[in-house]
Coordinates of C-alpha atoms in Angstrom, one line a residue:
X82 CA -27.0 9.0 3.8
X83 CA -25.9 8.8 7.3
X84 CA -21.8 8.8 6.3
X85 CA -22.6 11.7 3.4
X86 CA -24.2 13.7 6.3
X87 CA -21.3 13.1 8.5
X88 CA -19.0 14.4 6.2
X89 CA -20.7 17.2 5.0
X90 CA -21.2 18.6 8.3
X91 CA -17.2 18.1 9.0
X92 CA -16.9 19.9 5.4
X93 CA -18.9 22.8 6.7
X94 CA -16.6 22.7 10.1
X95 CA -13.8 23.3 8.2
X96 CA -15.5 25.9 6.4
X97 CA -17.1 28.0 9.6
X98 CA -13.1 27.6 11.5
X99 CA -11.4 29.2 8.6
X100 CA -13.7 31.6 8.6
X101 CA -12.7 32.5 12.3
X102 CA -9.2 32.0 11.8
X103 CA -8.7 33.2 8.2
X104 CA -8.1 37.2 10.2
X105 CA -5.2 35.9 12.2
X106 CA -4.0 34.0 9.2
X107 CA -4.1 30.6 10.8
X108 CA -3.4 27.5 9.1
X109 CA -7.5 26.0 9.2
X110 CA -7.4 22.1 7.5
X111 CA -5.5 19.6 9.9
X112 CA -1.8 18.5 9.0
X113 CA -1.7 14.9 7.4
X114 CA 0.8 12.2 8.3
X115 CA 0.2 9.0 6.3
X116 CA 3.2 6.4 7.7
X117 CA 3.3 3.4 5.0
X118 CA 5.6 0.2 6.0
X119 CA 7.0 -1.7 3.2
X120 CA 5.8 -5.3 3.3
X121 CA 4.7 -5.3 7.4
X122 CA 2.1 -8.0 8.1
X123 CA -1.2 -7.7 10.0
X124 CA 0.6 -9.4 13.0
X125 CA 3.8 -7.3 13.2
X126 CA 2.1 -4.9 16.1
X127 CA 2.0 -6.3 19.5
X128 CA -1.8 -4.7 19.5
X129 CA -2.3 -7.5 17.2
X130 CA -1.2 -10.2 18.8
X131 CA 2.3 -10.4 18.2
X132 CA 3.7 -12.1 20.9
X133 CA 7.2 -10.6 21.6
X134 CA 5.1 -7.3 22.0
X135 CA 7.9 -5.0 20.9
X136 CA 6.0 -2.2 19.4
X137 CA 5.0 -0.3 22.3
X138 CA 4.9 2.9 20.3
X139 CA 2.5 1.7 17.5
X140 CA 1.0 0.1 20.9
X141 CA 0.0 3.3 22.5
X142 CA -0.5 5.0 19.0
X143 CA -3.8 2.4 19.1
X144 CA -4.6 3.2 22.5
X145 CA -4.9 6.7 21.8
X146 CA -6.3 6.1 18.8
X147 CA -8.5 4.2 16.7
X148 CA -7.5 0.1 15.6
X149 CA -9.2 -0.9 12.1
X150 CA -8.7 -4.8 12.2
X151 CA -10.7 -5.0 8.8
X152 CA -7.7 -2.8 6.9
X153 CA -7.0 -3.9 3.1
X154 CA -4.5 -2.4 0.5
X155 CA -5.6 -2.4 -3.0
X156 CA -3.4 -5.1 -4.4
X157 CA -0.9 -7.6 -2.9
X158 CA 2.5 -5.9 -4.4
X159 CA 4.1 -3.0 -3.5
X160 CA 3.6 -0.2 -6.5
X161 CA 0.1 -1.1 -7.4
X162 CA -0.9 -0.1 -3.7
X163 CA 0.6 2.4 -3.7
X164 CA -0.4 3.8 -6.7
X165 CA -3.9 3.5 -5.2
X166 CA -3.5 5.2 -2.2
X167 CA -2.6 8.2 -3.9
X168 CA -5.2 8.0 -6.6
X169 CA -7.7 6.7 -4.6
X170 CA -8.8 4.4 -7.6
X171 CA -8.3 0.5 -7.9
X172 CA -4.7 -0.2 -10.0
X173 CA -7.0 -2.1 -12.8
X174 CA -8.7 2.1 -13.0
X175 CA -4.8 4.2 -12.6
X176 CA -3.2 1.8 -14.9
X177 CA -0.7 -0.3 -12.6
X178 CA -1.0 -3.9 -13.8
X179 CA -0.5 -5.8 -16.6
X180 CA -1.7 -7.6 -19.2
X181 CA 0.7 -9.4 -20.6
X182 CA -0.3 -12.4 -18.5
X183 CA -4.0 -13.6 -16.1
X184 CA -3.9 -12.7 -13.0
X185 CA 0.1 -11.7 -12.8
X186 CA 1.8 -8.9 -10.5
X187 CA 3.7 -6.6 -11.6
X188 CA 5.9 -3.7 -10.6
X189 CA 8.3 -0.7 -11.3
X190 CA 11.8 -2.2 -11.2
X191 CA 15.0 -0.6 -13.0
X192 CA 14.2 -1.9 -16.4
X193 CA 10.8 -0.9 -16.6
X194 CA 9.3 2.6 -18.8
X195 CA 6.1 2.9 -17.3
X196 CA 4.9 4.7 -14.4
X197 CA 2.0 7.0 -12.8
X198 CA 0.2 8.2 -16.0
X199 CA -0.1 12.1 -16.1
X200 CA -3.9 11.7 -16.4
X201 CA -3.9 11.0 -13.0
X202 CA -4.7 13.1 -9.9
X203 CA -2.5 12.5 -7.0
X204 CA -3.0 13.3 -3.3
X205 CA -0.4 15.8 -2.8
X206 CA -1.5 17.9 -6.0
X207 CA -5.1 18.1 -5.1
X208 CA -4.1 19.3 -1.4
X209 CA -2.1 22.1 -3.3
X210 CA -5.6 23.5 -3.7
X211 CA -6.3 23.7 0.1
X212 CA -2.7 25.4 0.7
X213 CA -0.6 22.2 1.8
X214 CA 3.2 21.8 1.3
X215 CA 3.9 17.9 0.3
X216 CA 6.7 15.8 0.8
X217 CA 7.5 12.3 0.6
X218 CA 10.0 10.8 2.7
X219 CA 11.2 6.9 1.4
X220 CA 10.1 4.9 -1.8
X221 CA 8.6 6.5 -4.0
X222 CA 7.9 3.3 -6.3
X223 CA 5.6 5.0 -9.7
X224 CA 8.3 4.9 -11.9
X225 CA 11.9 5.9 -12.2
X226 CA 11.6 8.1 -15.3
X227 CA 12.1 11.8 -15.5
X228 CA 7.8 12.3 -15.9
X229 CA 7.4 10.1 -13.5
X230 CA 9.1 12.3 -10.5
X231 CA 7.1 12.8 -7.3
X232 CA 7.6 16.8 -7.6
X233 CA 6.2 16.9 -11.3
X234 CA 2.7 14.7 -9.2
X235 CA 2.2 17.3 -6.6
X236 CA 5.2 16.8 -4.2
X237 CA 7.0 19.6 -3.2
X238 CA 9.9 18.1 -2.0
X239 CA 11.2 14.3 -1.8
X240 CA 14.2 12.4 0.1
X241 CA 14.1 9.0 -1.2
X242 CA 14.6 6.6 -3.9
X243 CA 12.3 5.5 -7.3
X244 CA 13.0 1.8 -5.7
X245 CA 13.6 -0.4 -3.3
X246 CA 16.8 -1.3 -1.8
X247 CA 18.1 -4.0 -4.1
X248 CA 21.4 -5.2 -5.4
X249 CA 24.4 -4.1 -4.7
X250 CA 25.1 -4.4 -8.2
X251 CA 27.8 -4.2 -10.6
X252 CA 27.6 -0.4 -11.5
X253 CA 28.3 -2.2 -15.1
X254 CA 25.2 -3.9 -16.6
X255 CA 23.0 -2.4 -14.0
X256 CA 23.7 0.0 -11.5
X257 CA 23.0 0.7 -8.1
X258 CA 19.4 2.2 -7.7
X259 CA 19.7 5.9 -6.6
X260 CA 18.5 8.2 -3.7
X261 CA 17.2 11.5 -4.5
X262 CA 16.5 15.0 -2.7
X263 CA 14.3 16.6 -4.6
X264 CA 15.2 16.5 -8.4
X265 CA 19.0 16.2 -7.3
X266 CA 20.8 12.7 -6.9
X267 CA 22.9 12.6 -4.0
X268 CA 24.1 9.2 -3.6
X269 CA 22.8 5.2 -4.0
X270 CA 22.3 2.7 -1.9
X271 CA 25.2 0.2 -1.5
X272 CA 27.5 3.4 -1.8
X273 CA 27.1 6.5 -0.2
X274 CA 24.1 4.7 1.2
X275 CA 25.6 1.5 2.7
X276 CA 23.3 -1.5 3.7
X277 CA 25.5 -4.6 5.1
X278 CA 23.6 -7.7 3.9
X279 CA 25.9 -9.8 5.9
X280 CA 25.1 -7.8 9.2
X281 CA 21.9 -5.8 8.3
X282 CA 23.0 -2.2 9.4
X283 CA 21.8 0.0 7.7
X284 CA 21.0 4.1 8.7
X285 CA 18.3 4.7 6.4
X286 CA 15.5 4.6 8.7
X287 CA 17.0 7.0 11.0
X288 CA 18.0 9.2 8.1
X289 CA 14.3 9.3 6.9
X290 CA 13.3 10.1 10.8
X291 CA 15.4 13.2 10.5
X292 CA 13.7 13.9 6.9
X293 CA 10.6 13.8 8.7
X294 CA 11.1 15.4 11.8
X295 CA 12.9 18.2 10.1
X296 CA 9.9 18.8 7.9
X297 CA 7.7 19.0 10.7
X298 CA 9.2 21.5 12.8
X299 CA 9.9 23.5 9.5
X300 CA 6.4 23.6 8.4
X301 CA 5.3 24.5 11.9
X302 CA 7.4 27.1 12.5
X303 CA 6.3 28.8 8.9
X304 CA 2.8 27.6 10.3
X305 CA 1.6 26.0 6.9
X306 CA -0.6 22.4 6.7
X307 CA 1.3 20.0 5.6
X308 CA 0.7 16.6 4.4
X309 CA 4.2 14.2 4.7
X310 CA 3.9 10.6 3.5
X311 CA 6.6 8.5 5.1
X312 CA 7.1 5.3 3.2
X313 CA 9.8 3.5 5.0
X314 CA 11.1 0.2 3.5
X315 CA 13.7 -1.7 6.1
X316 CA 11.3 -4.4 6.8
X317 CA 11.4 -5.4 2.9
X318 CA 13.8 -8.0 2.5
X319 CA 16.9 -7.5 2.4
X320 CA 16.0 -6.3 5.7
X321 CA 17.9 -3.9 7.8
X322 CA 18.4 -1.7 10.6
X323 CA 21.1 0.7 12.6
X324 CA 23.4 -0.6 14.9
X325 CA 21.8 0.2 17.9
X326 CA 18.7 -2.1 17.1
X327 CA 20.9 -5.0 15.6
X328 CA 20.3 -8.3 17.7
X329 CA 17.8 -6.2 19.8
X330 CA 14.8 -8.3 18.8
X331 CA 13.3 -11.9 19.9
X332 CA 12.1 -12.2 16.2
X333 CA 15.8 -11.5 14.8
X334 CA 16.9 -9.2 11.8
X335 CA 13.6 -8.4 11.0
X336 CA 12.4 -7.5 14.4
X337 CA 15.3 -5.3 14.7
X338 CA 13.8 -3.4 11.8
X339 CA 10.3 -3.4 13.1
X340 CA 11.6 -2.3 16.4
X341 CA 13.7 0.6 14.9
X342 CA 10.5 1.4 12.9
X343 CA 7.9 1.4 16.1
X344 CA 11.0 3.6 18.2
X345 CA 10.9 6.4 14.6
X346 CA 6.9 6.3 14.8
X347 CA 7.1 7.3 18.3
X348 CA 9.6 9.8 18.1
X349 CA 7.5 11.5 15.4
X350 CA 4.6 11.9 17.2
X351 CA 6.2 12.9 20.2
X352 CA 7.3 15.7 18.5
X353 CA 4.3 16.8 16.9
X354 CA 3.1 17.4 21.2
X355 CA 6.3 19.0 21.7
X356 CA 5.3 21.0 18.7
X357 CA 1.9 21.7 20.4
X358 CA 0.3 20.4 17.0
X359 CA -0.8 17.1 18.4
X360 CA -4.1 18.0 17.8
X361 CA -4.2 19.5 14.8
X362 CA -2.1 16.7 13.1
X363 CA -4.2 13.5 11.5
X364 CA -1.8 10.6 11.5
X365 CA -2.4 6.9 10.1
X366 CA -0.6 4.1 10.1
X367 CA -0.6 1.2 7.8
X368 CA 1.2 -0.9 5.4
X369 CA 1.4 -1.5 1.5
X370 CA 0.8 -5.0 1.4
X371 CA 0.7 -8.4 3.7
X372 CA 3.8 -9.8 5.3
X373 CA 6.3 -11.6 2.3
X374 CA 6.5 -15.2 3.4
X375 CA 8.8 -15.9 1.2
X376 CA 11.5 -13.9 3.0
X377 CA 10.4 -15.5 6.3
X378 CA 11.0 -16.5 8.8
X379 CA 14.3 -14.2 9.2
X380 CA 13.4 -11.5 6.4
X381 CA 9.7 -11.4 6.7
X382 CA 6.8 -11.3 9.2
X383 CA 3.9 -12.2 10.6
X384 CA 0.2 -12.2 8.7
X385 CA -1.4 -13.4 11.7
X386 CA -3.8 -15.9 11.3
X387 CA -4.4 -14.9 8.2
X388 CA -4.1 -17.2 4.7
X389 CA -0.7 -16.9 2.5
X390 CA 0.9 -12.9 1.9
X391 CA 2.2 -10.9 -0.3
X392 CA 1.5 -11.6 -3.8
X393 CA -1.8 -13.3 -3.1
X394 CA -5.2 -11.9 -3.0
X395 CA -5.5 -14.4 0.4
X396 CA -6.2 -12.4 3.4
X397 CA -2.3 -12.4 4.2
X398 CA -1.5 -10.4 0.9
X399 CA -4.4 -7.8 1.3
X400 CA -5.5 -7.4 5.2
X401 CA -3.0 -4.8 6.7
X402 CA -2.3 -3.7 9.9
X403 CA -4.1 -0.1 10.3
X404 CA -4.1 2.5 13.2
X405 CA -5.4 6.5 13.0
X406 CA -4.5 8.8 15.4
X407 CA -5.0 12.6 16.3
X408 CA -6.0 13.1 19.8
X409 CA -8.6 15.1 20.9
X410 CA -10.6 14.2 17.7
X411 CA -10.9 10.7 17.1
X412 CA -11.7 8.7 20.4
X413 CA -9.1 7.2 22.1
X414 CA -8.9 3.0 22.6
X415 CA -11.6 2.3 19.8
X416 CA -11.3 -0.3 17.6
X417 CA -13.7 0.4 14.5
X418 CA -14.8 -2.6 12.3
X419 CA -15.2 -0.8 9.6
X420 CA -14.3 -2.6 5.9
X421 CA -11.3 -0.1 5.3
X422 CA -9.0 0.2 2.1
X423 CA -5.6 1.8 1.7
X424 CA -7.6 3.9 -1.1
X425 CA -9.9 5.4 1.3
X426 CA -6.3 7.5 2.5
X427 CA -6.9 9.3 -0.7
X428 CA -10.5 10.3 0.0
X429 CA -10.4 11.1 3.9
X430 CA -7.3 12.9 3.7
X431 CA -9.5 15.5 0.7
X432 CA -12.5 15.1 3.1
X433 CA -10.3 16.7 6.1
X434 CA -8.7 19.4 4.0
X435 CA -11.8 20.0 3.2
X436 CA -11.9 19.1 -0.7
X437 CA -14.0 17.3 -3.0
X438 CA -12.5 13.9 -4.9
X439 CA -12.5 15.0 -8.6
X440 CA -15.7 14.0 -10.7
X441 CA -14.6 13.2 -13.7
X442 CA -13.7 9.7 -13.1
X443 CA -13.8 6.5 -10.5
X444 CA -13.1 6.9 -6.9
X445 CA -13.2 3.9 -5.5
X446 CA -11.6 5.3 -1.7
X447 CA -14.2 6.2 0.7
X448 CA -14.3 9.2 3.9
X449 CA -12.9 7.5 6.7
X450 CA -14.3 10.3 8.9
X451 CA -17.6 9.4 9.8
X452 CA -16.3 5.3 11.2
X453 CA -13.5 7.9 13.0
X454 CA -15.5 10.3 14.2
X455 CA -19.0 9.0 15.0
X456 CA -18.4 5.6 14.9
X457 CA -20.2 4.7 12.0
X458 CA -20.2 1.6 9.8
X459 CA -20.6 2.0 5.9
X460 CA -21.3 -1.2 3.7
X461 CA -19.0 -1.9 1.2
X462 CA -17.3 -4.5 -0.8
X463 CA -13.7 -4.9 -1.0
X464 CA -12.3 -5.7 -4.8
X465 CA -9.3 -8.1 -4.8
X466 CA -7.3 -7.7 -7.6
X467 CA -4.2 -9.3 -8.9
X468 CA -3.0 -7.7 -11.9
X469 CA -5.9 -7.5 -14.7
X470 CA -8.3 -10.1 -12.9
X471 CA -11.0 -9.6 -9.6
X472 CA -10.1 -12.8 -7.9
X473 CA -12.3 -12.0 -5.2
X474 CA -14.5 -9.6 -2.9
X475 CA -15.3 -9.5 0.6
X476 CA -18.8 -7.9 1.5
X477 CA -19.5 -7.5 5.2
X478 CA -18.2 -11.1 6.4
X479 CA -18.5 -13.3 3.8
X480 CA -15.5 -13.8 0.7
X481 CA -15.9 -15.2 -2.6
X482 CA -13.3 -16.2 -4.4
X483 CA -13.6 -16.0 -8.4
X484 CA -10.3 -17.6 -9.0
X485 CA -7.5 -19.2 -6.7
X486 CA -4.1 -19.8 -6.9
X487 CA -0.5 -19.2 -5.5
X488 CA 2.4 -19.1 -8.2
X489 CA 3.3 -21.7 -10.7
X490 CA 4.4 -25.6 -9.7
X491 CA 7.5 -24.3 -12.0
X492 CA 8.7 -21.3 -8.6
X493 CA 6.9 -23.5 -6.5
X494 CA 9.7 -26.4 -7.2
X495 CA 12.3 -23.9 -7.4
X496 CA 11.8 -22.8 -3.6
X497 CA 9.2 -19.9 -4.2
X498 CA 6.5 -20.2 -1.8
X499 CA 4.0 -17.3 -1.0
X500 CA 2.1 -20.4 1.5
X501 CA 4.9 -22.0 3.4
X502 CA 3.4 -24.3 5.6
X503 CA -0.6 -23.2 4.9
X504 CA -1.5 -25.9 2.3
X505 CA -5.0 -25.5 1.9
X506 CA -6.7 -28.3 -0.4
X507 CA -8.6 -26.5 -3.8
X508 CA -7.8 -23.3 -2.3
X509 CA -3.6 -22.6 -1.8
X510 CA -3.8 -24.3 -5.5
X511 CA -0.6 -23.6 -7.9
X512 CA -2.6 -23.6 -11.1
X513 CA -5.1 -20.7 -11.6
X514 CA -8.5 -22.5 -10.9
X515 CA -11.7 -20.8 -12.0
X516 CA -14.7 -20.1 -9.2
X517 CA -16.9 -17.9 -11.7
X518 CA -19.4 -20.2 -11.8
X519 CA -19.6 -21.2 -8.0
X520 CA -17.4 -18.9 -6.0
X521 CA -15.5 -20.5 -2.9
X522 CA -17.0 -18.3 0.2
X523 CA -15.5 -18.2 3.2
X524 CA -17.3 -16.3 6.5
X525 CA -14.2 -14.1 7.5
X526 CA -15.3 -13.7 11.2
X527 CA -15.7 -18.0 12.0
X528 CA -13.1 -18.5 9.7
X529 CA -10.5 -15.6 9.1
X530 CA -7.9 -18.3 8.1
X531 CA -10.1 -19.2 4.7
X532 CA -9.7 -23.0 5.3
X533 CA -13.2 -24.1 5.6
X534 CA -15.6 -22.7 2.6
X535 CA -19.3 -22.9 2.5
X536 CA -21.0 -26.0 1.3
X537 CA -22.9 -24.7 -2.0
X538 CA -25.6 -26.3 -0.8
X539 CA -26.1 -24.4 2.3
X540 CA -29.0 -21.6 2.8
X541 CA -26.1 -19.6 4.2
X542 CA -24.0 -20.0 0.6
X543 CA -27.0 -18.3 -1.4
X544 CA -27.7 -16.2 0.7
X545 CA -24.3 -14.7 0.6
X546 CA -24.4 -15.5 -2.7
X547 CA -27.0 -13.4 -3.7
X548 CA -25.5 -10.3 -2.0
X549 CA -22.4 -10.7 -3.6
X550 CA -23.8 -11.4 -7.3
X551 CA -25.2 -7.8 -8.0
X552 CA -22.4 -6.0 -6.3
X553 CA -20.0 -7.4 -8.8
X554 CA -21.6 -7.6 -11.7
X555 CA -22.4 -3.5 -11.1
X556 CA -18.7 -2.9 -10.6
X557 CA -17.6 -5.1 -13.5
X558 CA -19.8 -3.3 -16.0
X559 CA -19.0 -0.1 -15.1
X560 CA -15.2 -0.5 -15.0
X561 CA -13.2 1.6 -17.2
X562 CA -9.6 -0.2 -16.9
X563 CA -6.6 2.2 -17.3
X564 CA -3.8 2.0 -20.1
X565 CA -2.0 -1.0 -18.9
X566 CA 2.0 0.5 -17.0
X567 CA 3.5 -2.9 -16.5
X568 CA 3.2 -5.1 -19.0
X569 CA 5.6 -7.4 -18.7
X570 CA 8.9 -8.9 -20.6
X571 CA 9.5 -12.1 -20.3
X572 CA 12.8 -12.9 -21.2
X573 CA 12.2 -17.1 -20.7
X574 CA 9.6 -16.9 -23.5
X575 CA 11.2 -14.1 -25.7
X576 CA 10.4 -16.2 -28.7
X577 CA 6.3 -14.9 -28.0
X578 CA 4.9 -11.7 -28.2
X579 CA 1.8 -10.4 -27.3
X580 CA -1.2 -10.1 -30.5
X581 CA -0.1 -6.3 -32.1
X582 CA 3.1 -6.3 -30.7
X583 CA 6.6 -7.4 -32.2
X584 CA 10.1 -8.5 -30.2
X585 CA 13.0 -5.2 -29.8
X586 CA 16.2 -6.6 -28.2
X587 CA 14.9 -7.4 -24.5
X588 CA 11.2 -5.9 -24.6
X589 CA 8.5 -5.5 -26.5
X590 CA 7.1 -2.4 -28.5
X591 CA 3.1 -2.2 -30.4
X592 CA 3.4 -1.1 -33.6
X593 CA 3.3 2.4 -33.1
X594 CA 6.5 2.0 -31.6
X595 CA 5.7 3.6 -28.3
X596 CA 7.8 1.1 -25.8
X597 CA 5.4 -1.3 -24.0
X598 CA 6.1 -1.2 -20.4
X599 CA 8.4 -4.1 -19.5
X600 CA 8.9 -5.9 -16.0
X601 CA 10.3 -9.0 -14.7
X602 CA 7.1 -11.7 -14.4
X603 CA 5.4 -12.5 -10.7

């Protein structure tokens, strides 16, 4: 009751101050800046322990601000997240997983159909209804089709790509993935957008700082909110950076790009005080998904002490590094413990424009405001998801894990490893083990690493155990998954086919002949 209060009353704020302004035509809900890093682990920031400390702008960001250690994105892979942050709902609810295999990730790449359905509500178009202009700066990552487009969601403009920053390619079979301003093409990467894999340079990041900074001033000066969503991926392997960050870094190429990445963050919100709209500006920083060890040590980071990364539901894949900021407002030097979830973006960022999430389906992303503003913990469980299947949930410090695993013996003998170096006995397992039954749990705050689980037999175990039960079981019988996006196409096993479906050169269609969504397996 306490956090419905809290934001009601900062509902009725925003109410009473346009009010006051609305005469001199003021803009009255804060600006929004919501800065997404592309596969940055929990211990990337120097606030976090890194020890190389070369983020002091994200460094003072958290002294001025507010630090949220107990951050998680919505799944462990990079368009499922971010799917959820701008639908506030679980990918299992906004349809970005697939089915075509248990517990397998999936995502948008070039050969893929599906994307962000039109059923669903997205940030930016909601804000339309408080007066914002939208624009995303980066990857975009919802699918690549023409309905798929960020300005047919909401956005009102977009510099950026459908995809990451793969290839080159051979412009024959497949071609170079392409870069967008608005609806017009104006280049891809490896062309007029060069990226060096031998040396790393690459000018992309500064390029989407200009994107950025040139929206900001613009949107000041015609003094309309704006929300921007700068979604940055240099830190995704192949890694890169500009010239004058190359070799720059104690942690090497991918330093470089975190380095680049801290300077860009800084220069943005310097401007907004230059600007004079500092306070009047929300800004949050966080990532889409835990640190890719399988790029590491020179093309990926750090999770910290944290369990595995991306494309596990282990605290490496799912806890995120997480800082707000907007001085004057939120406290300066707090660290909030809060349970926190990229989805809850979605909900605080309606809360401060002073909107109401949509009621006619499932949000699963919470107000932010009242942990910001007053300081306030609200209990809730955390769903970890990895494609179709809850593998797990964290409710205030305990973990149970449903199922386990890390990818197949058959990528784990090829060199795939999501664990390098964390072998964890019956927990970093490489077939999918089932916990149903008797979930492993783990007691995040003793043991944040997950290497010591509960004996069953403990008083602790069912106690925790008994929390847990209900809180699942409501959330399971209630769910209402979404029309599966990303089913996937298995070109190893094309001689199979999902029950209803039939084979059609490299994917698969049901028999209504509407193309199921194909991606390469995780």
């Amino acid at each position: 009751m306490a956090a419905v209060t809290a934001v009601t009353r900062w509902r009725l704020l925003l109410v009473l101050s346009a009010a006051a302004l609305g005469a001199a035509g003021a803009p009255q809900p804060p600006n929004i800046l919501l800065l997404l890093m592309d596969d940055m682990g929990w211990g990337d920031l120097g606030v976090y322990g890194e020890p190389s400390r070369e983020t002091p702008n994200l460094d003072r960001m958290a002294a001025e601000g507010m630090l949220f250690p107990n951050f998680y994105t919505a799944n462990p892979l990079c368009s499922p997240s971010r799917a959820a942050l701008l639908t506030g709902r679980l990918p299992i609810r906004n349809g970005f997983y697939t089915t075509s295999g248990h517990a397998r990730n999936a995502y948008t790449p070039q050969e893929i159909v599906g994307g962000i359905p039109d059923s669903e509500r997205l940030l930016p178009e909601l804000l339309k209804e408080a007066g914002y202009v939208s624009k995303i700066v980066g990857k975009w990552h919802l699918g690549h089709r023409p309905q798929f487009h960020p300005l047919k969601h909401g956005f009102d403009e977009w510099f950026g790509s459908p995809n990451c920053h793969f290839g080159p390619y051979d412009n024959r079979a497949r071609p170079n993935i392409p870069v967008y301003r608005d609806w017009e093409m104006v280049g891809r990467y490896y062309e007029e957008f060069p990226i060096n894999l031998k040396t790393g340079e690459a000018n992309l990041t500064q390029i989407y700082l200009q994107e950025a900074l040139d929206f900001i001033r613009r949107q000041q000066a015609a003094r309309r909110p704006f929300f921007l969503y700068w979604a940055v991926d240099a830190t995704h392997a192949p890694v890169y950076a500009s010239k004058p960050f190359l070799g720059t870094s104690q942690r090497g190429r991918y330093g470089d790009a975190v380095r680049e990445i801290d300077d860009s963050v800084g220069k943005i919100l310097h401007s907004l005080q230059d600007l004079g709209i500092a306070e009047s500006t929300f800004v949050f920083f966080t990532s889409d998904n835990g640190a890719a060890l399988i790029s590491a040590p020179k093309q990926g980071g750090s999770n910290g002490p944290f369990l595995c990364g991306k494309q596990t539901t282990f605290e490496g894949g799912m806890r995120e590094p997480a800082v707000a900021w907007w001085p004057g407002r939120i406290p300066a030097g707090q660290v909030s413990h809060q349970l926190g979830s990229i989805m809850d973006l979605f909900t605080t960022s309606l809360s401060l424009a002073g909107l109401e999430p949509p009621r006619d389906r499932a949000i699963d992303g919470l107000s932010l405001l009242p942990a910001m503003l007053q300081g306030q913990l609200m209990d809730r469980p955390i769903f970890y998801y990895r494609g179709n299947t809850l593998m797990a949930v964290t409710l205030g410090q305990y973990k149970a894990h449903f199922w386990t695993w890390t990818n197949s013996w058959e990528e784990f003998r090829q060199g795939i490893d999501f664990c390098p170096g964390q072998n964890v006995s019956g927990v970093t397992t490489h077939t999918q083990e089932e916990h149903t039954r008797l979930p492993l749990i783990f007691h995040l705050g003793r043991d944040p690493g997950e290497r010591f689980p509960l004996s069953f037999a403990s008083t602790e175990y069912l106690d925790a155990l008994r929390r847990i039960t209900p809180v699942v079981r409501q959330h399971q019988e209630a769910l209402i998954p979404g029309q599966p996006q990303l089913n996937v196409c298995n070109q190893a096993v094309m001689n199979w086919a999902p029950p209803g479906c039939e084979k059609l050169g490299k994917c698969l269609t049901p028999p209504e002949s509407v193309p199921e969504k194909c991606s390469w397996p995780h």
